[in-house]
Amino acid sequence: MTEYINQGSKDTRSGFGEGLLELGRQNPEVVALCADLTGSLKMDAFAREFPDRFIQVGIAEANMICIAAGLTIGGKIPFTGTFANFSTGRVYDQIRQSVAYSDKNVKICASHAGLTLGEDGATHQNLEDIGMMKMLPGMTVINPCDFNQTKAATIAIAAHPGPVYLRFGRPKWPNFTPVGQPFVIGKALLLNEGSDVSVFATGHMVWNALEACKILAGQGISAEVIDIHTIKPLDEEAVLASVGRTGCAVSAEEHMRNGGLGDSIAQLLSLKHPAPLEMVAVNDKFGESGKPEELLKKYGLDVPDIVAAALKAIARKQ
Amino acid sequence: MLSIQELEKIATQVRRDIIRMVHGASSGHPGGPLGSTDFLVALYFKIMKPDPGKFTMDGVGEDLFFLSNGHLSAGWYSVLSRYGYFGTDELGSFRKMGSRLQGHPATAEGLPGIRMSSGSLGQGLSVSIGAALAKKLNHDEHLVYCLMGDGELQEGQNWEALMFAAGNKVDNLIAVVDYNGVQIDGPNEKVLPMGDLRAKFEAFGWNVLPMYGNDMEEVVDTLKKAQWFTGQGQPVMILMTTHMGFGVDFMTDDHEWHGVFPNDAQTKTALEQLNETLEDY
């Protein structure tokens, strides 16, 4: 299989911070807003270099989303930054009316998504954000897999007109995609070609899928690994082509099964190419405090869970 | 330059339009827009005077208006149309299938004059702050106006916005609260007493101007005064006392007319109280 080397683990939120800083230098229309989490979101470098274009809103996320919407009237490209929990559920109606329905060019950037935020526990571990955001008409939903990809995605969404939800995380995580790899919104990345099963992974789970792929290869199973960094619009062509080759699929995401990536793939497959699908996701539960790796294990998002799901999907093939 | 009398004539026609639109749609909100008609007419025809033929979403180089209490849509649509943003014949499509005049203002249909969807309350002041900040970043000297309802102030987001605007010296913003004292379920005082609003706004750091909003001369004068107070490090708030349903005696000050349409007989009575000053659509 294709070998992927961890160039040194880094947090994806730092990829966002670096991308934002670079954008600030490239594009004077880019402005950033933060709700009292500048350090956590790694927005401090942007705030230091562009104080006039950085807006500290305080702990007032609803106000932040609507101020961002207003800033687009006048041609600004606002990036809002807070945790995934406060970027979505807390401000859903603000996003719905003032951003999505009004088709405003707001980039909602959400850190600390999923279980891997760890010790803060379920109040902060948002596992529903992808579902909430993908249900909004016109919303683009992106969940990059590592530092480099998050940085590239941050830069790419500035050039994409319309609302975007960009989701990333807190922990240091293997950084393996090439520096400077172009980020194409809506275009899935084929990381490893395989013939027995297609593993569609997003965010942190992409690395786990690659690890699972290695284990499967040791058992003589050829797994195709596809990085679905853009959950909406889903790269339907890539998903259907892959399942057309392998005949079964696994989805892997740090999100609730209801409303997540697996749910989008299930919908697509059942409509256009029925095939066995196993979903690696949190199943209708809130998280809890713990270390990221402990939580992934307990909630069934670990490498062996992906291996087991792949074997199950293959076994279900007729 | 339009005289006060000419503005009053326009306002009377706008009130006629509101009654006819809500009646025609058999749905909508007559009370609120009737109360705030004088303000909207003065704002567009005397104060902002935007160029309706050059509407752009960005609105760079012109004053902007945001309607936070979107259920006042009938009045806003009438004013936009009478001002020249679109033909008055379109007013008859209000709230009907395929119309650009949605029940609550929307951008999706591309109606000129509208830059933000509203209806879900409490968001307009924040949006206006954002637009005002964009003007500052663009070195655009023009102002941003926002109309809110009084009941709407019960939404907590407004207080986030009030705190932010004063704390960040957003002084190119004039917010107006339509203080008619009533909301859907009854008087504000019964639904949720809001206390001394002027004192609250001042405590939040705003420059507050009281105004009686159903006297055209006072509306124009106060808006001019408010303009004078901009650019001085403080956001400006006009606490606009109005009568909900103003212009139609049986609707005045009656919360039952918040979101009820008049029947044929009521419509006839209402229109008898509002002379056709411009041509009906």
XYZ file of C-alpha atoms in Angstrom:
599
model
C 0.000 0.000 0.000
C 0.957 3.642 -0.314
C 3.178 4.597 2.608
C 2.244 7.678 4.601
C 4.801 9.121 6.974
C 3.898 11.211 9.976
C 6.028 14.338 9.512
C 5.558 15.116 13.206
C 2.255 15.336 15.035
C 0.627 18.766 15.170
C -2.803 20.015 16.113
C -5.152 20.833 13.256
C -6.204 24.062 14.985
C -2.640 25.301 14.523
C -3.039 24.578 10.815
C -6.055 26.879 10.916
C -4.076 29.551 12.740
C -1.229 29.441 10.212
C -3.648 29.437 7.300
C -5.500 32.424 8.710
C -2.287 34.379 9.160
C -1.240 33.642 5.602
C -4.673 34.686 4.351
C -4.413 37.914 6.299
C -1.237 38.704 4.396
C -2.732 37.708 1.055
C -6.154 39.260 1.218
C -6.987 42.575 2.921
C -10.699 41.711 2.916
C -10.181 38.816 5.330
C -11.278 39.672 8.873
C -11.330 37.397 11.911
C -13.714 37.305 14.860
C -13.269 35.375 18.056
C -15.427 34.774 21.132
C -12.791 34.824 23.850
C -10.829 31.792 22.627
C -8.045 33.438 20.659
C -5.322 31.241 22.120
C -7.301 28.006 21.819
C -8.118 28.751 18.188
C -4.518 29.817 17.450
C -5.752 33.155 16.156
C -3.242 35.199 18.175
C -0.754 35.621 15.354
C -3.443 37.074 13.099
C -4.684 39.290 15.929
C -1.161 40.623 16.543
C -0.343 41.299 12.920
C -3.754 42.649 11.886
C -5.294 44.272 14.968
C -7.647 46.365 12.821
C -9.020 43.266 11.158
C -9.373 41.207 14.308
C -12.590 41.575 16.281
C -12.737 40.296 19.834
C -16.431 39.755 20.479
C -16.272 38.385 23.996
C -18.329 35.428 25.145
C -21.223 36.248 22.848
C -21.322 33.789 19.984
C -24.756 34.766 18.667
C -23.580 38.348 18.337
C -20.376 37.121 16.667
C -22.155 35.150 13.930
C -24.478 38.026 13.063
C -21.696 40.636 13.152
C -19.819 38.382 10.732
C -22.887 38.253 8.492
C -23.076 42.056 8.576
C -19.384 42.393 7.727
C -19.945 40.602 4.426
C -22.116 43.571 3.435
C -19.207 45.765 2.465
C -17.191 42.941 0.949
C -15.366 41.558 3.972
C -14.611 37.842 4.272
C -15.169 37.097 7.958
C -13.741 34.025 9.699
C -15.374 33.305 13.059
C -13.502 31.226 15.605
C -14.726 29.337 18.635
C -15.234 25.706 19.706
C -17.425 23.482 17.537
C -20.061 23.384 20.238
C -20.411 27.162 20.360
C -20.018 27.475 16.584
C -23.089 25.403 15.790
C -25.743 24.387 18.313
C -25.470 27.539 20.353
C -25.928 29.744 17.286
C -27.919 27.549 14.944
C -30.682 30.024 14.273
C -28.224 32.865 13.738
C -26.402 30.760 11.153
C -29.659 29.597 9.625
C -31.232 33.025 9.097
C -28.369 35.510 8.879
C -25.744 33.326 7.169
C -27.231 30.386 5.257
C -30.667 31.713 4.248
C -29.144 35.130 3.562
C -26.305 33.478 1.593
C -23.550 35.412 3.347
C -19.881 34.757 2.778
C -19.101 33.775 6.363
C -16.497 31.141 7.245
C -17.454 29.447 10.502
C -14.282 27.901 11.876
C -14.748 25.414 14.678
C -12.056 23.906 16.833
C -12.182 21.227 19.539
C -14.645 19.165 17.510
C -15.414 15.583 18.439
C -14.312 13.347 21.286
C -10.604 14.125 20.967
C -11.034 17.400 22.803
C -10.744 15.017 25.724
C -10.878 16.016 29.357
C -13.425 18.842 29.085
C -16.092 16.206 28.617
C -19.463 15.998 26.923
C -20.499 19.641 27.405
C -17.770 20.580 24.954
C -17.478 17.436 22.811
C -19.805 18.316 20.001
C -20.676 15.244 17.960
C -23.655 16.673 16.115
C -22.118 19.656 14.339
C -21.637 18.056 10.922
C -25.276 17.007 10.888
C -26.549 20.416 11.901
C -24.422 22.211 9.360
C -24.971 19.875 6.429
C -28.738 20.228 6.773
C -28.530 23.936 5.977
C -29.073 24.624 2.268
C -25.998 26.154 0.647
C -23.627 25.351 3.504
C -20.282 23.766 2.618
C -18.981 21.433 5.344
C -15.266 20.624 5.594
C -13.366 18.470 8.082
C -9.676 18.244 7.153
C -7.538 15.368 8.358
C -4.263 16.904 9.538
C -2.311 20.113 10.105
C -1.211 20.605 6.518
C -4.644 19.938 5.111
C -6.323 22.226 7.630
C -3.977 25.037 6.688
C -4.645 24.473 2.990
C -8.390 24.251 3.577
C -8.409 27.495 5.566
C -6.765 29.290 2.675
C -8.996 27.620 0.090
C -12.310 28.549 1.684
C -11.538 32.278 1.482
C -11.726 32.003 -2.294
C -14.971 30.053 -2.192
C -18.026 32.318 -2.250
C -20.735 31.419 0.253
C -21.030 30.046 3.759
C -18.559 27.409 4.916
C -18.290 25.360 8.094
C -14.670 24.348 8.729
C -14.188 21.809 11.496
C -10.930 20.854 13.183
C -9.590 19.623 16.487
C -7.530 20.116 19.566
C -5.008 17.259 19.964
C -1.672 16.805 18.288
C -2.344 14.342 15.496
C -0.187 12.749 12.791
C 0.595 15.229 10.044
C 1.105 13.279 6.848
C -0.365 15.037 3.814
C 2.234 16.840 1.700
C 2.982 20.482 2.472
C 1.394 22.668 -0.163
C -0.943 20.002 -1.486
C -3.716 21.936 -3.242
C -7.021 21.774 -1.411
C -9.951 21.346 -3.760
C -13.305 21.784 -2.038
C -15.616 18.881 -2.799
C -12.903 16.653 -4.252
C -12.200 13.510 -2.256
C -8.595 12.336 -2.012
C -7.784 8.766 -2.877
C -5.031 7.893 -0.409
C -4.700 4.197 -1.059
C -6.096 2.123 -3.875
C -7.700 -1.145 -2.887
C -10.077 -3.744 -4.204
C -11.872 -5.375 -1.271
C -13.415 -2.540 0.698
C -13.658 1.268 0.514
C -12.934 3.163 3.715
C -14.304 6.697 3.630
C -12.845 8.686 6.482
C -12.939 12.310 7.533
C -10.938 14.438 9.974
C -8.751 12.677 12.511
C -10.203 9.329 11.454
C -8.319 9.444 8.152
C -5.065 8.567 9.909
C -6.805 5.777 11.823
C -8.177 4.482 8.526
C -4.643 4.371 7.086
C -3.461 2.458 10.161
C -6.382 0.052 9.783
C -5.514 -0.356 6.121
C -2.022 -1.548 7.083
C -3.443 -4.147 9.467
C -5.916 -5.306 6.839
C -3.090 -5.603 4.304
C -1.327 -7.923 6.751
C -4.418 -10.125 6.609
C -4.354 -10.112 2.828
C -7.163 -7.605 2.491
C -6.862 -4.719 0.079
C -8.575 -1.654 1.494
C -9.105 1.541 -0.426
C -8.768 4.624 1.769
C -10.432 7.853 0.719
C -10.144 11.137 2.582
C -13.539 12.827 2.479
C -12.431 16.229 3.705
C -15.526 17.842 2.214
C -18.636 16.252 3.637
C -20.912 18.626 1.783
C -20.990 18.766 -1.165
C -20.070 15.099 -1.064
C -17.847 13.864 -3.900
C -20.489 11.416 -5.064
C -18.530 10.434 -8.134
C -15.524 9.348 -6.060
C -17.657 7.413 -3.581
C -19.636 5.604 -6.267
C -16.541 4.836 -8.344
C -14.767 3.373 -5.334
C -17.680 1.253 -4.157
C -18.134 0.201 -7.768
C -14.613 -1.262 -7.566
C -14.739 -2.742 -4.058
C -18.406 -3.602 -3.548
C -18.613 -2.497 0.101
C -17.822 0.444 2.307
C -16.861 1.675 5.759
C -17.328 5.235 6.963
C -15.218 6.606 9.805
C -15.743 9.919 11.570
C -15.436 11.553 14.936
C -19.137 12.389 15.005
C -22.539 11.012 15.796
C -23.705 8.297 13.420
C -26.983 10.192 12.935
C -26.318 13.060 10.605
C -22.660 12.429 9.907
C -20.550 11.428 6.936
C -21.698 7.794 7.129
C -25.268 8.958 6.958
C -24.519 10.926 3.764
C -22.784 7.906 2.220
C -25.638 5.596 3.224
C -28.085 7.921 1.539
C -26.012 8.046 -1.630
C -25.428 4.298 -1.800
C -29.033 3.375 -1.114
C -30.188 5.747 -3.846
C -27.590 5.000 -6.499
C -25.566 1.893 -5.735
C -26.815 -0.321 -2.898
C -23.865 -1.975 -1.158
C -22.980 -3.048 2.389
C -21.875 -0.120 4.564
C -20.523 -0.224 8.102
C -20.337 2.996 10.082
C -17.589 3.823 12.528
C -19.089 6.684 14.534
C -20.501 7.456 17.946
C -23.867 5.799 18.229
C -26.430 7.993 19.974
C -24.357 8.765 23.050
C -22.792 11.797 24.667
C -19.071 11.646 25.343
C -17.285 12.048 28.678
C -13.999 13.179 30.192
C -10.883 11.223 29.350
C -7.794 11.166 27.211
C -8.475 11.324 23.478
C -7.142 7.826 22.821
C -9.152 6.359 25.732
C -12.299 7.994 24.434
C -11.784 6.853 20.863
C -11.363 3.325 22.147
C -14.408 3.391 24.405
C -16.693 4.910 21.776
C -15.593 2.589 18.993
C -13.480 4.947 16.874
C -10.123 3.236 17.283
C -8.044 1.535 14.586
C -9.285 -1.990 15.510
C -12.861 -0.738 15.189
C -12.203 0.272 11.596
C -10.554 -3.095 10.906
C -13.560 -4.928 12.372
C -15.990 -2.770 10.389
C -14.078 -3.503 7.180
C -14.170 -7.253 7.793
C -17.879 -7.063 8.545
C -18.615 -5.077 5.392
C -16.633 -7.560 3.298
C -18.478 -10.476 4.898
C -21.791 -8.896 3.954
C -20.895 -8.789 0.267
C -22.864 -11.328 -1.734
C -36.650 68.586 -0.881
C -39.852 67.004 0.308
C -41.850 68.984 2.831
C -43.280 67.505 6.013
C -46.716 67.577 4.383
C -45.437 65.679 1.361
C -43.825 63.075 3.628
C -47.106 62.739 5.522
C -48.932 62.130 2.260
C -46.511 59.353 1.381
C -46.955 57.865 4.854
C -50.725 57.809 4.437
C -50.371 55.956 1.152
C -47.937 53.503 2.731
C -50.505 52.825 5.452
C -53.116 52.185 2.760
C -50.698 49.809 1.076
C -50.121 47.942 4.347
C -53.858 47.410 4.897
C -54.420 46.342 1.290
C -51.383 44.013 1.261
C -52.303 42.245 4.470
C -55.933 42.020 3.399
C -54.915 40.747 -0.032
C -52.707 38.069 1.462
C -55.243 37.175 4.146
C -52.244 37.094 6.446
C -49.514 39.296 7.833
C -48.862 41.873 10.509
C -50.671 45.234 10.171
C -50.138 46.751 13.631
C -46.358 47.128 13.760
C -45.802 48.595 10.306
C -48.640 51.105 10.737
C -46.891 52.404 13.854
C -43.435 52.690 12.296
C -44.539 54.033 8.892
C -43.608 57.638 9.633
C -40.100 56.636 10.617
C -39.523 54.496 7.532
C -40.878 57.155 5.190
C -38.730 59.857 6.783
C -35.666 57.614 6.746
C -35.837 56.749 3.055
C -37.346 59.910 1.555
C -35.655 62.528 3.710
C -32.650 61.120 5.547
C -30.883 58.279 3.678
C -32.119 59.023 0.167
C -30.300 56.048 -1.406
C -30.232 55.604 -5.167
C -32.710 52.775 -5.814
C -31.372 52.235 -9.320
C -27.904 51.459 -8.005
C -28.723 48.884 -5.376
C -25.820 46.598 -4.532
C -25.579 44.028 -1.798
C -22.357 45.610 -0.502
C -23.900 49.074 -0.284
C -20.515 50.779 -0.298
C -20.888 54.564 -0.458
C -24.462 54.698 0.815
C -26.360 54.577 4.076
C -27.767 51.174 4.966
C -30.963 50.141 6.714
C -31.662 46.820 8.410
C -35.080 45.736 9.645
C -34.555 43.486 12.628
C -38.237 42.941 13.412
C -38.920 41.388 10.036
C -42.635 41.015 10.627
C -42.901 44.712 9.739
C -42.259 43.587 6.167
C -45.475 45.009 4.661
C -44.502 48.545 5.638
C -40.914 48.164 4.493
C -41.930 46.692 1.132
C -44.365 49.537 0.573
C -41.726 52.160 1.388
C -39.123 50.433 -0.825
C -41.586 50.276 -3.670
C -42.905 53.826 -3.269
C -39.302 55.033 -3.106
C -38.547 53.340 -6.418
C -36.791 50.050 -5.708
C -39.451 48.085 -7.583
C -42.851 48.667 -9.150
C -45.851 49.172 -6.883
C -47.777 46.514 -8.799
C -45.555 43.944 -7.125
C -46.974 44.881 -3.704
C -50.044 42.818 -4.565
C -47.928 39.670 -4.557
C -47.123 40.037 -0.829
C -46.991 36.652 0.923
C -48.141 34.762 -2.169
C -46.477 31.825 -3.919
C -43.554 32.846 -6.108
C -43.391 36.379 -4.719
C -40.218 38.302 -3.982
C -42.216 39.811 -1.119
C -41.870 36.931 1.315
C -43.800 36.914 4.576
C -40.618 38.060 6.253
C -37.864 39.877 4.342
C -35.518 37.556 2.474
C -32.525 37.981 0.224
C -33.012 34.710 -1.647
C -35.571 36.187 -4.060
C -33.298 39.097 -4.942
C -35.697 41.905 -4.002
C -33.759 45.178 -4.362
C -33.346 47.055 -1.101
C -32.993 43.994 1.101
C -29.590 42.888 2.308
C -30.452 40.477 5.095
C -33.196 38.042 5.936
C -34.987 38.783 9.174
C -37.952 37.521 11.089
C -36.347 35.389 13.734
C -35.912 38.187 16.248
C -32.866 39.594 17.956
C -30.342 39.382 15.125
C -30.636 42.698 13.306
C -28.653 44.856 15.701
C -25.677 42.493 15.519
C -25.900 42.431 11.731
C -26.030 46.234 11.679
C -22.935 46.389 13.860
C -21.131 44.127 11.403
C -22.149 46.322 8.478
C -21.057 49.416 10.427
C -17.670 47.833 11.161
C -17.272 47.025 7.463
C -17.953 50.695 6.679
C -15.224 51.732 9.092
C -12.783 49.240 7.568
C -13.685 50.551 4.116
C -13.298 54.182 5.238
C -16.883 54.670 4.128
C -18.382 57.625 5.991
C -21.974 56.534 5.534
C -24.220 55.406 8.371
C -26.058 52.235 9.278
C -29.629 52.321 10.609
C -31.461 49.511 12.325
C -35.092 49.220 13.404
C -35.979 46.838 16.203
C -39.154 46.050 18.064
C -39.500 46.647 21.780
C -40.689 43.124 22.548
C -37.710 41.953 20.520
C -35.439 43.360 23.213
C -36.383 40.342 25.296
C -34.029 38.350 23.067
C -30.729 38.214 24.918
C -28.610 38.651 21.813
C -29.628 42.329 21.690
C -27.849 42.925 24.965
C -24.710 41.245 23.648
C -24.915 43.619 20.716
C -25.621 46.686 22.853
C -22.594 45.900 25.011
C -20.371 45.297 21.993
C -21.344 48.443 20.085
C -20.645 50.754 23.010
C -17.496 48.897 24.058
C -16.114 49.116 20.536
C -17.274 52.679 19.819
C -19.415 51.737 16.851
C -20.452 55.346 16.363
C -21.618 55.123 12.754
C -24.741 53.270 13.828
C -28.204 54.608 14.663
C -30.507 52.013 16.182
C -34.197 52.681 16.607
C -36.488 50.828 18.977
C -40.153 50.906 18.033
C -41.457 51.416 21.541
C -45.162 50.763 21.091
C -45.418 48.874 24.362
C -47.185 45.855 22.940
C -46.228 42.449 21.653
C -48.137 39.384 20.491
C -49.367 38.192 23.853
C -50.196 41.639 25.184
C -48.554 44.705 26.697
C -44.791 44.390 27.315
C -45.515 45.170 30.929
C -47.590 42.027 31.255
C -45.525 39.717 29.060
C -42.135 40.644 30.477
C -41.567 44.062 32.006
C -38.396 45.608 30.605
C -38.049 48.437 33.075
C -36.510 51.757 32.180
C -35.201 51.164 28.682
C -33.587 54.565 28.377
C -31.641 54.030 31.595
C -30.634 50.570 30.443
C -29.350 51.774 27.073
C -27.484 54.614 28.730
C -25.989 52.248 31.276
C -24.803 50.154 28.340
C -23.017 53.224 26.963
C -25.372 54.407 24.240
C -26.376 57.959 23.438
C -30.169 57.798 23.731
C -32.610 60.142 22.020
C -36.301 59.872 22.833
C -38.699 60.530 19.977
C -42.418 60.393 19.324
C -42.560 58.356 16.157
C -45.979 59.313 14.841
C -45.219 62.960 14.227
C -43.383 63.449 10.962
C -41.753 66.711 11.942
C -40.416 65.267 15.173
C -39.200 62.141 13.364
C -37.264 64.143 10.789
C -35.801 66.486 13.397
C -34.738 63.664 15.697
C -33.160 61.677 12.891
C -31.134 64.752 11.914
C -30.102 65.190 15.513
C -29.123 61.538 15.695
C -26.941 61.964 12.605
C -25.221 64.848 14.326
C -24.433 62.610 17.299
C -22.677 59.997 15.164
C -18.902 59.932 14.904
C -18.487 60.910 18.531
C -17.377 57.611 19.976
C -20.809 56.363 20.985
C -23.531 54.420 19.200
C -26.848 56.267 18.987
C -30.202 54.854 20.045
C -33.545 56.432 19.270
C -36.203 55.292 21.689
C -39.176 55.801 19.404
C -42.553 55.865 21.096
C -45.268 54.900 18.632
C -48.820 53.710 18.556
C -49.140 50.257 17.124
C -51.780 50.369 14.395
C -51.493 54.170 14.046
C -53.781 55.631 11.404
C -56.580 53.109 11.797
C -58.656 53.844 14.887
C -59.787 50.327 15.702
C -56.264 48.928 15.354
C -54.511 51.581 17.439
C -52.777 50.335 20.575
C -54.450 46.935 20.338
C -52.091 43.982 20.497
C -54.767 41.812 18.871
C -53.759 43.484 15.591
C -50.171 42.294 15.796
C -50.601 39.450 13.368
C -54.247 39.399 12.263
C -55.518 40.441 8.844
C -58.615 42.653 8.517
C -61.725 41.201 6.901
C -63.462 42.952 3.997
C -65.588 45.242 6.162
C -62.688 46.143 8.434
C -60.521 46.819 5.406
C -63.176 49.167 3.983
C -63.404 51.030 7.294
C -59.626 51.258 7.583
C -59.200 52.577 4.043
C -61.868 55.222 4.658
C -59.560 56.582 7.342
C -56.554 56.670 4.983
C -56.934 58.817 1.879
C -55.414 57.631 -1.357
C -52.657 60.205 -1.698
C -50.581 58.497 -4.351
C -52.100 55.942 -6.672
C -53.090 52.621 -5.152
C -51.147 49.724 -6.619
